XYZ file of C-alpha atoms in Angstrom:
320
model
C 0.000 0.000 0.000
C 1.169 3.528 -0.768
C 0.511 6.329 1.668
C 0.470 10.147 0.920
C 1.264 12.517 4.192
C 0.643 15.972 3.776
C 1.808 17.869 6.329
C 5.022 16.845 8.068
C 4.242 18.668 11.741
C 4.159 16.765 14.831
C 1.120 14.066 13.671
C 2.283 13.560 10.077
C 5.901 12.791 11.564
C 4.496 10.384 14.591
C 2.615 8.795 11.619
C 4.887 7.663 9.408
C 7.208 5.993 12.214
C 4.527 3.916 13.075
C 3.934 3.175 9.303
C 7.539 2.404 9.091
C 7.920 0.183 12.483
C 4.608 -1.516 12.528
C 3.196 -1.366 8.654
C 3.942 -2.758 5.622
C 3.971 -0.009 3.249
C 5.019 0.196 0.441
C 6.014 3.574 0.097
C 5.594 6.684 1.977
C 5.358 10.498 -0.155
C 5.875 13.506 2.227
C 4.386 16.643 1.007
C 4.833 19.912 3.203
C 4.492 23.468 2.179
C 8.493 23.870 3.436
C 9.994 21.405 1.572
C 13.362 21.320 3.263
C 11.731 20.210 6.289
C 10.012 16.990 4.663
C 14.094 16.007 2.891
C 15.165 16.190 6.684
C 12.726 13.766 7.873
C 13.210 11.418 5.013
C 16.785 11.843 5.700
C 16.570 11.264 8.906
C 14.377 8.183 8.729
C 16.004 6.477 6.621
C 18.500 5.208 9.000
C 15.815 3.545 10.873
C 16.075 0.476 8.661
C 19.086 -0.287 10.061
C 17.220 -1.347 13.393
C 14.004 -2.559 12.328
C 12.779 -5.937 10.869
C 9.497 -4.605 9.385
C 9.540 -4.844 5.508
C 11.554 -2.158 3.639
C 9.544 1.018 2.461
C 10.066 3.373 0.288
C 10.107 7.138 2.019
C 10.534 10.233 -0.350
C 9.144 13.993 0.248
C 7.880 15.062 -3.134
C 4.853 17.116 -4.161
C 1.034 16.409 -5.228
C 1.801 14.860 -7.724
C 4.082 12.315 -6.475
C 0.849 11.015 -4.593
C -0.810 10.075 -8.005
C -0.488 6.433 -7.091
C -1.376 6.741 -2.761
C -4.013 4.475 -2.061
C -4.464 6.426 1.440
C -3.779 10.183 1.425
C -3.435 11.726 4.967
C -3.933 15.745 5.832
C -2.723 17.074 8.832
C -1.484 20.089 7.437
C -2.686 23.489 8.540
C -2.519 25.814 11.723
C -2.286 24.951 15.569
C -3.956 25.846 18.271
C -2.722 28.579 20.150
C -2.797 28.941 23.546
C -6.419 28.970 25.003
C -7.879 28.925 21.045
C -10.191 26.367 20.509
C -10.616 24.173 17.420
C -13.743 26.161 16.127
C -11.443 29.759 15.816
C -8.903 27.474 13.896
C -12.024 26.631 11.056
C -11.374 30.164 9.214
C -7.932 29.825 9.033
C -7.714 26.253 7.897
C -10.918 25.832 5.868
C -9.245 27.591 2.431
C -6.509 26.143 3.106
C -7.694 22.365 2.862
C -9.785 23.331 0.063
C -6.347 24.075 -1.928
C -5.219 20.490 -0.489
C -8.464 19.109 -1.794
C -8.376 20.184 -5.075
C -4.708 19.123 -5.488
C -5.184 15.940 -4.495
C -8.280 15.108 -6.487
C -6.222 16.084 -9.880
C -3.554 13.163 -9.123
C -4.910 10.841 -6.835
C -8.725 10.956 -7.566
C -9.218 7.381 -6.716
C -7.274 7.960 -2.869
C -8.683 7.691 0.052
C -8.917 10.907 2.181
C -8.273 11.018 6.049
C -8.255 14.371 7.334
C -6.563 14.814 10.663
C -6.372 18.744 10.483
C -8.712 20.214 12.904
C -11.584 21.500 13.164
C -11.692 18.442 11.815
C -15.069 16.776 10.912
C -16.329 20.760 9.846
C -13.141 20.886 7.675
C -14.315 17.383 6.405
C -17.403 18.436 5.352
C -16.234 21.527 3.794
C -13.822 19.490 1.693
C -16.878 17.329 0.802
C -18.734 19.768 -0.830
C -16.028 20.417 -3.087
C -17.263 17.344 -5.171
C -14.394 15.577 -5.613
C -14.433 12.680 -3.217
C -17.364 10.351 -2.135
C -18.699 10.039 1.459
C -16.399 7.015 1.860
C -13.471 8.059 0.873
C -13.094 11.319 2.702
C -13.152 10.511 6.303
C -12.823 12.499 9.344
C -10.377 10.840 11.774
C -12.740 12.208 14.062
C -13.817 10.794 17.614
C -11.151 7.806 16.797
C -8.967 9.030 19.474
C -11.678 10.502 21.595
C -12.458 6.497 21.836
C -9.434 5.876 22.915
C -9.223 8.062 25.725
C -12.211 7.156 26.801
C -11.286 3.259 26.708
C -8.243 4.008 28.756
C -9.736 5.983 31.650
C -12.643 3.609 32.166
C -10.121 0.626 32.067
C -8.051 2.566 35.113
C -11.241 2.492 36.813
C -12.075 -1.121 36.590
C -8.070 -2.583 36.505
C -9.101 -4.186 32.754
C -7.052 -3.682 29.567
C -8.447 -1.005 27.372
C -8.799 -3.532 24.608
C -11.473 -5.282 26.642
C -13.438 -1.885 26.731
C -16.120 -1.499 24.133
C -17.732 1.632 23.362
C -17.321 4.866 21.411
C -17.458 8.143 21.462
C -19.994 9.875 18.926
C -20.755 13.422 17.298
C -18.167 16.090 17.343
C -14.506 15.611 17.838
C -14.831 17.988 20.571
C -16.254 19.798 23.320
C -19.984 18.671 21.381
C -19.024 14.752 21.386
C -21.536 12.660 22.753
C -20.918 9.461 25.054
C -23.805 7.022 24.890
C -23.224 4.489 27.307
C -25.974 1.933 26.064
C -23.628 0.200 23.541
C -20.460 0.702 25.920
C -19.559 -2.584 27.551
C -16.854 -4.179 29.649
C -15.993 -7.480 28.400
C -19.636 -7.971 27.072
C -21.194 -7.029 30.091
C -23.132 -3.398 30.170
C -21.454 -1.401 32.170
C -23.204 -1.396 35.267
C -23.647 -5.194 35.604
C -19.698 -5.571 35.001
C -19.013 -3.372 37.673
C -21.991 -5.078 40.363
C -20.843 -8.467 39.484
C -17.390 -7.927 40.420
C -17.358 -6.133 43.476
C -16.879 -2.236 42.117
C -17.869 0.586 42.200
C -20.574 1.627 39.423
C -18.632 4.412 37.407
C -19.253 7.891 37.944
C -19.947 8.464 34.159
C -20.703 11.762 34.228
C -17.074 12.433 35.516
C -15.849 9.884 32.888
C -17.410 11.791 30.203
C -15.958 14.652 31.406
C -12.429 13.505 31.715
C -12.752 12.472 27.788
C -13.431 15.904 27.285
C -10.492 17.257 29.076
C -7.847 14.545 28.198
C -6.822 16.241 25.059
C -6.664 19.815 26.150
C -4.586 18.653 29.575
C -2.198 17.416 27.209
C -1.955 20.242 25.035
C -1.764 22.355 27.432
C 1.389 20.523 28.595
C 3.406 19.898 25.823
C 2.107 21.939 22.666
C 0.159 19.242 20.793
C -1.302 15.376 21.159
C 0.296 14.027 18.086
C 1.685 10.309 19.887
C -2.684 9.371 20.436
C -3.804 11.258 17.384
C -0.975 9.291 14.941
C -1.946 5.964 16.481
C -5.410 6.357 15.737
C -4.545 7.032 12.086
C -2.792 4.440 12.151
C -5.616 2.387 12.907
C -7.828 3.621 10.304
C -4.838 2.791 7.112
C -4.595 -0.277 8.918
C -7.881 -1.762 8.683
C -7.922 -0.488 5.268
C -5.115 -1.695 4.311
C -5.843 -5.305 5.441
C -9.506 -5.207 4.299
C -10.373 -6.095 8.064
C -13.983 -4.755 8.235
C -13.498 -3.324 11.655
C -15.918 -0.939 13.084
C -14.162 2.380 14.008
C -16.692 5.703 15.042
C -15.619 7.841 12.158
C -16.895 11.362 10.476
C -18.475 10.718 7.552
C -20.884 12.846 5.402
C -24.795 11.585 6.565
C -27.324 11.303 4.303
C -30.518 10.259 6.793
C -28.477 7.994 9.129
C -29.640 8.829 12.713
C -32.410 11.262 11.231
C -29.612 13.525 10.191
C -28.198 14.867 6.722
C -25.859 17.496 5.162
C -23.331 17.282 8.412
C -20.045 15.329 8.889
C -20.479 13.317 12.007
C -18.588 10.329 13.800
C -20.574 7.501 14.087
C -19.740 3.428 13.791
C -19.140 2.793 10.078
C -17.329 -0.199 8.652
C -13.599 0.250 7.017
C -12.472 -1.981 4.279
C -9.958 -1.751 1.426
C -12.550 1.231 -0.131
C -12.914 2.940 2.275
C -16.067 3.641 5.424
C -18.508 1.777 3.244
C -21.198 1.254 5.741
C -22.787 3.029 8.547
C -23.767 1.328 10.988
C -27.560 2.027 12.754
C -27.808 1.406 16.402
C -31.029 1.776 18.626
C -29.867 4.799 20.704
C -31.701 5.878 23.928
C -33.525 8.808 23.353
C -31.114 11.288 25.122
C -28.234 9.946 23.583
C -29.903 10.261 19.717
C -30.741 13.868 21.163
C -27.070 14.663 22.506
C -26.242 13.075 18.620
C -28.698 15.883 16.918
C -27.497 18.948 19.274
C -23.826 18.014 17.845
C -25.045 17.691 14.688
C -26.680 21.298 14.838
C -23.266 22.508 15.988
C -21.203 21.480 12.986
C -23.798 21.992 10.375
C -24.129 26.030 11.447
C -19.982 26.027 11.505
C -20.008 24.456 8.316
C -22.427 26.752 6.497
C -20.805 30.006 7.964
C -17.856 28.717 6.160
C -20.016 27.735 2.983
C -21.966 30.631 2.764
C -18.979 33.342 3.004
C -18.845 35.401 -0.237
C -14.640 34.562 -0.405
C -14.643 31.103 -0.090
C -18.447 29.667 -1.752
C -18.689 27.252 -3.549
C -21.023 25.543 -6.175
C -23.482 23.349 -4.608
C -22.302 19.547 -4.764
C -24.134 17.897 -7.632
């Protein structure tokens, strides 16, 4: 498999030494807007094959059109957060720029897949959607992936079980606007609560859990400037199960058309990842609060996305 990176910051760079130590890529194609940057990780990296034992793969920085054959494209490039912004102030700044990425991409490597990583993500998604270059399932958010994550790993602290073991995911917004429904979260196929009864602990506060989800992120950003080690491992994930045709479930954005009563938004919900792509969306029976907390997200990013959309310097032709 052939993999496209554009954007060589903290993610894009976490990315490809996972691709290198724990893939099986083929090749690799580096694209950043200061090109000397993207030679010195290639340079760089290349003197990792001297200590691994994965198979060989062939890393070069080039330019769009050096991804005409990437079967997976990945975007992370665009601004940071700064200090106490939050991803929505980023949208502005980001959203012309990922259009440019959009349309490059689509003129030599129309049949990729699309991941964008560059936040705010799922808005950005949808934005890059309407373009009309790329079907719903191949240009994915990598969305509440991580969000998932997190959340596995605090609940498994609480209950002293690998996160592996944790089942559940994190819905909506990747975000303050995410939603947690704990109806299809499980411990080791036991509901929550009846996990937690049965073997003598505490039922979880989930309210705190929730919140903690929230917050993991931003703690860490705050800290150290950016969460690229979590974010690049859930990438990771997603070329993975394409890559291997695995049919994994993964909570993903994705462009809705009537899923979960809701269409014309980019929203993460279970869909199933094969070789082409998120090429079905799963339905589950929500509670009705949790379909609710699913629509007031949706609300969110559709009234981001059309501020974007509608603005006289950057609209586009409706998606036909």
């Amino acid at each position: 498999m052939r993999v496209g990176i554009i954007g060589v910051g903290g993610v894009g760079v976490e990315l490809v030494n996972y691709l290198l130590t724990l893939g099986s890529m083929s090749e690799i194609v580096l694209v950043n807007r200061n090109k000397e940057k993207a030679m010195g990780e290639v340079a760089d990296f290349s003197y990792v094959e001297s200590f691994t034992y994965a198979r060989n793969t062939h890393l070069h920085s080039g330019d769009y059109v050096d991804c005409a054959h990437c079967d997976v494209i990945v975007i992370t490039a665009g601004a940071q957060l700064k200090g106490n912004q939050t991803r929505d102030e980023l949208l502005h700044e980001n959203a012309t720029l990922i259009r440019e990425i959009v349309h490059e991409l689509s003129t030599y490597a129309p049949q990729a897949i699309i991941i964008m990583v560059t936040n705010p993500v799922d808005v950005l998604t949808h934005i890059a959607y309407k373009e009309g270059l790329y079907p719903r399932e191949r240009l994915i958010s990598a969305g509440t992936l991580v969000d998932t994550a997190r959340f596995m790993k605090i609940v498994s602290k609480k209950v002293g079980i690998d996160p592996k073991n944790i089942n559940g995911y994190v819905l909506g917004e990747h975000g303050k606007g995410s939603t947690l429904p704990w109806s299809i979260c499980n411990i080791c196929g036991l509901d929550v609560d009846t996990f937690c009864e049965l073997n003598g602990l505490p039922l979880l506060d989930r309210a705190q859990i929730y919140q903690d989800v929230i917050n993991a992120g931003f703690e860490i950003f705050y800290k150290k400037g950016n969460t690229n080690h979590s974010t690049a491992a859930s990438v990771f994930r997603i070329i993975r199960a394409i890559a291997n045709d695995e049919h994994s479930v993964l909570p993903l954005g994705v462009y809705l058309e009537g899923e979960y009563g809701l269409s014309d938004v980019v929203l993460n919900v279970p869909v199933v990842v094969t070789r082409k792509g998120a090429t079905k969306i799963l339905n589950y029976k929500l509670l009705p609060e949790e379909l609710e907390a699913l629509h007031v997200s949706a609300k969110t990013m559709q009234k981001m996305a059309q501020e974007v959309l509608t603005n006289s310097s950057l609209s586009v032709a409706p998606r036909s």
